[in-house]
Amino acid sequence: MERLEASSKWDVPAFETLELREKRSKYCICVPVINEGEKIRKQIDKMGHFANDVDIIILDGGSTDGSLEEGFLRKMGVRALLTKRGPGKLSAQLRMGFAYALMEGYEGVITVDGNNKDSIESIPQFILELDNGYDFVQGSRYIPGGVEENTPLSRKLAIRLIHAPFISLIAGFRYTDTTNGYRAHSRRYLAHPEVLPFRDIFNTYELLAYLSVRAPQLHLKVKETPVKRSYPATGKIPTKISPLRGNMLLMQILWKLARRKYHP
């Protein structure tokens, strides 16, 4: 697959690129992370087992905890470390990763959070679905074969009773786990002229919701696949979404989606 030149219409945050090895796969897996300490190191260690099947790209939002040390990443078979220097949060990190993936000629991009909550062993299933021609694959703990462990009750109720039904209604496709960042995206979807993910309106969590909605609206090939998501039984919940402010932001994003504010 040919590389794409970055379009002058793309709005991508400034970032630094540290390439640690050559491109080996037609797919890559992008891991957005910031200051996850031992959680991201444990996750990368597990992901290293799949480094010959999919290229691993770390999307660092500006970590200062030393968890992404170059020697460790090389040892684990990581392909590249992208460090965001421009403004923005999660959606900006994803824009950075998607842009790099398209410019490097990848045929598909898997994404997974960097806090060691997700079933890394599910990577081959996402690869299979991309091989089968799917444009957007949403990982779900709530379909047959999926597993959830210790999901906070408030989070589960918000997903099952509000977020997933609302996204499903707007998209015209029944989703069950719409806040889950474990997904796969085809090159065709990310480069589609009626998607345009490289816009600075995608700054926090907007891009996650938008990409869930836009693929079914464009009649692209969409499905869910079972995954496992585990929260610790005790201690602090590993999430960047605050209970009050974060959930209010998610509701604002849903309202804008319904009004097509993110459409090109």
Short mmCIF file of C-alpha atoms in Angstrom, two decimals:
data_model
loop_
_atom_site.label_atom_id
_atom_site.label_comp_id
_atom_site.label_asym_id
_atom_site.label_seq_id
_atom_site.Cartn_x
_atom_site.Cartn_y
_atom_site.Cartn_z
CA MET A 1 0.00 0.00 0.00
CA GLU A 2 1.39 3.40 -1.00
CA ARG A 3 2.09 6.04 1.60
CA LEU A 4 -0.09 9.13 1.66
CA GLU A 5 1.39 12.59 1.74
CA ALA A 6 -0.01 14.68 4.56
CA SER A 7 -2.75 16.88 3.13
CA SER A 8 -2.63 20.63 3.64
CA LYS A 9 -6.20 20.25 4.89
CA TRP A 10 -5.16 17.92 7.72
CA ASP A 11 -5.08 19.48 11.17
CA VAL A 12 -2.68 17.33 13.18
CA PRO A 13 -0.96 18.44 16.41
CA ALA A 14 2.79 18.95 16.28
CA PHE A 15 4.58 15.77 17.31
CA GLU A 16 7.99 14.16 17.43
CA THR A 17 8.65 10.78 15.83
CA LEU A 18 11.11 8.20 17.14
CA GLU A 19 11.19 5.24 14.77
CA LEU A 20 12.65 2.16 16.47
CA ARG A 21 12.43 -0.37 13.67
CA GLU A 22 11.24 -0.70 10.09
CA LYS A 23 7.65 -1.18 8.97
CA ARG A 24 6.86 -4.92 8.88
CA SER A 25 3.09 -5.27 8.79
CA LYS A 26 0.16 -4.00 6.75
CA TYR A 27 -1.61 -3.10 10.01
CA CYS A 28 -0.54 -1.15 13.06
CA ILE A 29 -1.89 -0.85 16.59
CA CYS A 30 -1.88 2.64 18.11
CA VAL A 31 -1.78 3.01 21.90
CA PRO A 32 -2.64 6.46 23.31
CA VAL A 33 -1.02 6.91 26.71
CA ILE A 34 0.09 9.54 29.22
CA ASN A 35 1.81 8.78 32.53
CA GLU A 36 0.49 5.24 32.98
CA GLY A 37 3.66 3.99 34.68
CA GLU A 38 3.84 0.24 35.21
CA LYS A 39 0.44 -0.30 33.60
CA ILE A 40 1.69 0.68 30.12
CA ARG A 41 4.96 -1.23 30.60
CA LYS A 42 3.05 -4.41 31.48
CA GLN A 43 0.77 -3.87 28.49
CA ILE A 44 3.63 -3.29 26.06
CA ASP A 45 5.30 -6.44 27.40
CA LYS A 46 2.16 -8.43 26.50
CA MET A 47 1.85 -6.70 23.14
CA GLY A 48 5.41 -7.64 22.27
CA HIS A 49 4.17 -11.19 21.61
CA PHE A 50 2.27 -9.83 18.59
CA ALA A 51 5.03 -7.54 17.26
CA ASN A 52 5.50 -9.79 14.22
CA ASP A 53 1.79 -9.63 13.36
CA VAL A 54 1.08 -5.92 13.79
CA ASP A 55 3.34 -2.88 14.14
CA ILE A 56 3.10 -1.27 17.59
CA ILE A 57 2.96 2.53 17.68
CA ILE A 58 2.83 4.39 21.00
CA LEU A 59 0.96 7.73 21.00
CA ASP A 60 2.40 9.62 23.94
CA GLY A 61 0.48 12.65 25.16
CA GLY A 62 3.55 13.98 26.98
CA SER A 63 4.45 11.44 29.67
CA THR A 64 6.93 12.50 32.34
CA ASP A 65 7.10 9.28 34.38
CA GLY A 66 9.87 7.56 32.42
CA SER A 67 7.64 4.62 31.48
CA LEU A 68 8.36 4.94 27.74
CA GLU A 69 12.14 4.61 27.90
CA GLU A 70 13.65 3.98 24.46
CA GLY A 71 15.64 0.87 25.38
CA PHE A 72 12.56 -0.82 26.80
CA LEU A 73 10.47 0.00 23.73
CA ARG A 74 13.15 -1.39 21.41
CA LYS A 75 13.38 -4.58 23.43
CA MET A 76 9.61 -5.06 23.20
CA GLY A 77 9.58 -4.65 19.41
CA VAL A 78 7.76 -1.31 19.32
CA ARG A 79 7.86 0.19 15.84
CA ALA A 80 7.57 3.90 16.72
CA LEU A 81 7.01 6.35 19.55
CA LEU A 82 5.05 9.49 18.61
CA THR A 83 5.19 12.25 21.21
CA LYS A 84 2.57 14.98 20.94
CA ARG A 85 3.93 18.49 21.38
CA GLY A 86 0.88 20.41 20.15
CA PRO A 87 -2.41 21.05 21.95
CA GLY A 88 -5.21 18.59 22.60
CA LYS A 89 -5.96 15.43 24.53
CA LEU A 90 -7.09 11.94 23.46
CA SER A 91 -8.61 12.87 20.09
CA ALA A 92 -5.48 14.87 19.25
CA GLN A 93 -3.33 11.84 20.07
CA LEU A 94 -5.51 9.73 17.78
CA ARG A 95 -5.29 12.28 14.96
CA MET A 96 -1.52 12.12 15.32
CA GLY A 97 -1.51 8.32 15.16
CA PHE A 98 -3.97 8.03 12.28
CA ALA A 99 -2.03 10.59 10.24
CA TYR A 100 1.24 8.75 10.79
CA ALA A 101 -0.40 5.42 9.89
CA LEU A 102 -1.83 6.74 6.63
CA MET A 103 1.44 8.43 5.69
CA GLU A 104 3.28 5.16 6.38
CA GLY A 105 0.92 3.18 4.13
CA TYR A 106 -0.85 1.01 6.69
CA GLU A 107 -4.04 -0.66 5.47
CA GLY A 108 -5.71 -0.57 8.86
CA VAL A 109 -5.27 0.82 12.37
CA ILE A 110 -6.22 -0.90 15.62
CA THR A 111 -6.46 1.27 18.72
CA VAL A 112 -6.35 0.22 22.37
CA ASP A 113 -6.04 2.24 25.56
CA GLY A 114 -2.70 2.23 27.34
CA ASN A 115 -3.83 1.43 30.89
CA ASN A 116 -3.62 -2.39 30.73
CA LYS A 117 -7.38 -2.95 31.06
CA ASP A 118 -7.94 -4.69 27.72
CA SER A 119 -7.47 -8.21 26.37
CA ILE A 120 -4.30 -7.90 24.31
CA GLU A 121 -4.86 -11.50 23.21
CA SER A 122 -7.79 -10.18 21.10
CA ILE A 123 -5.42 -8.48 18.64
CA PRO A 124 -5.53 -11.40 16.14
CA GLN A 125 -9.34 -11.14 16.01
CA PHE A 126 -9.17 -7.47 15.02
CA ILE A 127 -6.60 -8.36 12.35
CA LEU A 128 -8.92 -11.06 11.04
CA GLU A 129 -11.85 -8.64 10.79
CA LEU A 130 -9.74 -6.13 8.88
CA ASP A 131 -8.66 -8.96 6.57
CA ASN A 132 -12.36 -9.78 6.11
CA GLY A 133 -12.99 -6.29 4.78
CA TYR A 134 -14.54 -4.58 7.80
CA ASP A 135 -14.06 -0.82 7.96
CA PHE A 136 -14.89 -0.29 11.63
CA VAL A 137 -14.74 -2.95 14.33
CA GLN A 138 -15.82 -2.07 17.86
CA GLY A 139 -14.60 -4.22 20.72
CA SER A 140 -17.35 -5.09 23.21
CA ARG A 141 -17.42 -6.78 26.58
CA TYR A 142 -21.22 -6.99 26.33
CA ILE A 143 -21.75 -9.39 23.42
CA PRO A 144 -21.43 -13.20 23.50
CA GLY A 145 -17.81 -14.07 24.13
CA GLY A 146 -17.05 -10.70 25.74
CA VAL A 147 -16.02 -10.43 29.37
CA GLU A 148 -16.17 -7.61 31.92
CA GLU A 149 -14.46 -7.64 35.29
CA ASN A 150 -15.15 -5.19 38.11
CA THR A 151 -16.73 -2.54 35.89
CA PRO A 152 -17.87 0.28 38.21
CA LEU A 153 -21.67 0.20 38.42
CA SER A 154 -22.04 3.88 37.51
CA ARG A 155 -19.87 3.38 34.42
CA LYS A 156 -21.80 0.28 33.35
CA LEU A 157 -25.19 1.96 33.73
CA ALA A 158 -24.03 5.03 31.80
CA ILE A 159 -22.81 2.89 28.91
CA ARG A 160 -25.71 0.47 28.77
CA LEU A 161 -28.57 2.87 29.42
CA ILE A 162 -27.37 6.16 27.90
CA HIS A 163 -24.23 6.20 25.77
CA ALA A 164 -24.63 3.00 23.73
CA PRO A 165 -28.37 3.46 22.98
CA PHE A 166 -27.83 7.10 21.99
CA ILE A 167 -24.87 6.34 19.71
CA SER A 168 -26.78 3.40 18.20
CA LEU A 169 -29.78 5.60 17.44
CA ILE A 170 -27.68 8.24 15.70
CA ALA A 171 -25.56 5.70 13.83
CA GLY A 172 -28.32 3.36 12.72
CA PHE A 173 -26.30 0.41 14.01
CA ARG A 174 -26.77 -1.37 17.35
CA TYR A 175 -23.67 -0.96 19.50
CA THR A 176 -23.26 -2.27 23.05
CA ASP A 177 -19.93 -0.83 24.30
CA THR A 178 -19.44 2.60 22.76
CA THR A 179 -16.94 4.11 25.20
CA ASN A 180 -14.51 1.24 24.63
CA GLY A 181 -11.40 2.45 22.80
CA TYR A 182 -10.45 -1.06 21.59
CA ARG A 183 -11.28 -0.78 17.87
CA ALA A 184 -10.09 -1.31 14.33
CA HIS A 185 -10.37 1.12 11.40
CA SER A 186 -9.70 0.47 7.75
CA ARG A 187 -7.56 2.82 5.70
CA ARG A 188 -10.56 3.33 3.43
CA TYR A 189 -12.58 4.61 6.37
CA LEU A 190 -9.95 6.98 7.78
CA ALA A 191 -9.18 8.43 4.34
CA HIS A 192 -12.84 8.67 3.25
CA PRO A 193 -13.63 12.17 1.93
CA GLU A 194 -16.88 12.28 3.94
CA VAL A 195 -15.17 11.44 7.25
CA LEU A 196 -12.24 13.89 7.54
CA PRO A 197 -10.96 12.93 11.01
CA PHE A 198 -8.06 15.41 10.82
CA ARG A 199 -9.88 18.45 12.15
CA ASP A 200 -9.16 20.36 15.36
CA ILE A 201 -12.77 20.04 16.53
CA PHE A 202 -11.64 16.58 17.65
CA ASN A 203 -9.77 17.37 20.83
CA THR A 204 -10.99 15.28 23.79
CA TYR A 205 -13.33 12.28 23.29
CA GLU A 206 -15.17 13.58 20.22
CA LEU A 207 -13.35 11.43 17.68
CA LEU A 208 -14.25 8.18 19.43
CA ALA A 209 -17.96 8.94 19.29
CA TYR A 210 -17.82 10.41 15.78
CA LEU A 211 -16.05 7.42 14.23
CA SER A 212 -18.62 5.08 15.80
CA VAL A 213 -21.43 7.02 14.15
CA ARG A 214 -19.98 7.93 10.77
CA ALA A 215 -19.11 4.44 9.49
CA PRO A 216 -22.70 3.09 9.57
CA GLN A 217 -24.03 6.37 8.20
CA LEU A 218 -21.78 5.92 5.15
CA HIS A 219 -22.91 2.29 4.78
CA LEU A 220 -19.43 0.97 5.42
CA LYS A 221 -18.82 -2.49 6.82
CA VAL A 222 -19.23 -2.39 10.62
CA LYS A 223 -19.38 -4.97 13.41
CA GLU A 224 -18.62 -5.59 17.07
CA THR A 225 -16.18 -8.24 18.26
CA PRO A 226 -15.92 -9.70 21.78
CA VAL A 227 -13.14 -8.46 24.06
CA LYS A 228 -12.34 -8.53 27.76
CA ARG A 229 -12.01 -5.37 29.84
CA SER A 230 -10.85 -5.64 33.44
CA TYR A 231 -10.83 -3.03 36.19
CA PRO A 232 -8.93 -3.63 39.42
CA ALA A 233 -10.99 -5.11 42.24
CA THR A 234 -9.70 -2.46 44.65
CA GLY A 235 -7.97 0.90 44.49
CA LYS A 236 -8.27 3.80 42.08
CA ILE A 237 -10.18 3.25 38.83
CA PRO A 238 -7.75 3.51 35.87
CA THR A 239 -9.47 6.16 33.76
CA LYS A 240 -8.90 9.72 32.58
CA ILE A 241 -12.67 10.45 32.67
CA SER A 242 -13.67 12.27 35.86
CA PRO A 243 -17.03 11.20 37.34
CA LEU A 244 -18.74 14.60 37.00
CA ARG A 245 -16.87 16.81 34.52
CA GLY A 246 -15.91 13.91 32.25
CA ASN A 247 -19.43 12.52 32.02
CA MET A 248 -20.86 15.98 31.36
CA LEU A 249 -18.38 16.33 28.50
CA LEU A 250 -19.50 12.99 27.05
CA MET A 251 -23.13 14.16 27.15
CA GLN A 252 -22.22 17.39 25.36
CA ILE A 253 -20.49 15.36 22.66
CA LEU A 254 -23.58 13.17 22.20
CA TRP A 255 -25.75 16.28 21.83
CA LYS A 256 -23.43 17.71 19.17
CA LEU A 257 -23.38 14.36 17.36
CA ALA A 258 -27.16 14.33 17.22
CA ARG A 259 -27.07 17.80 15.68
CA ARG A 260 -24.40 16.70 13.16
CA LYS A 261 -21.97 19.33 14.43
CA TYR A 262 -18.97 17.07 13.65
CA HIS A 263 -20.00 16.22 10.10
CA PRO A 264 -17.84 17.66 7.30
#
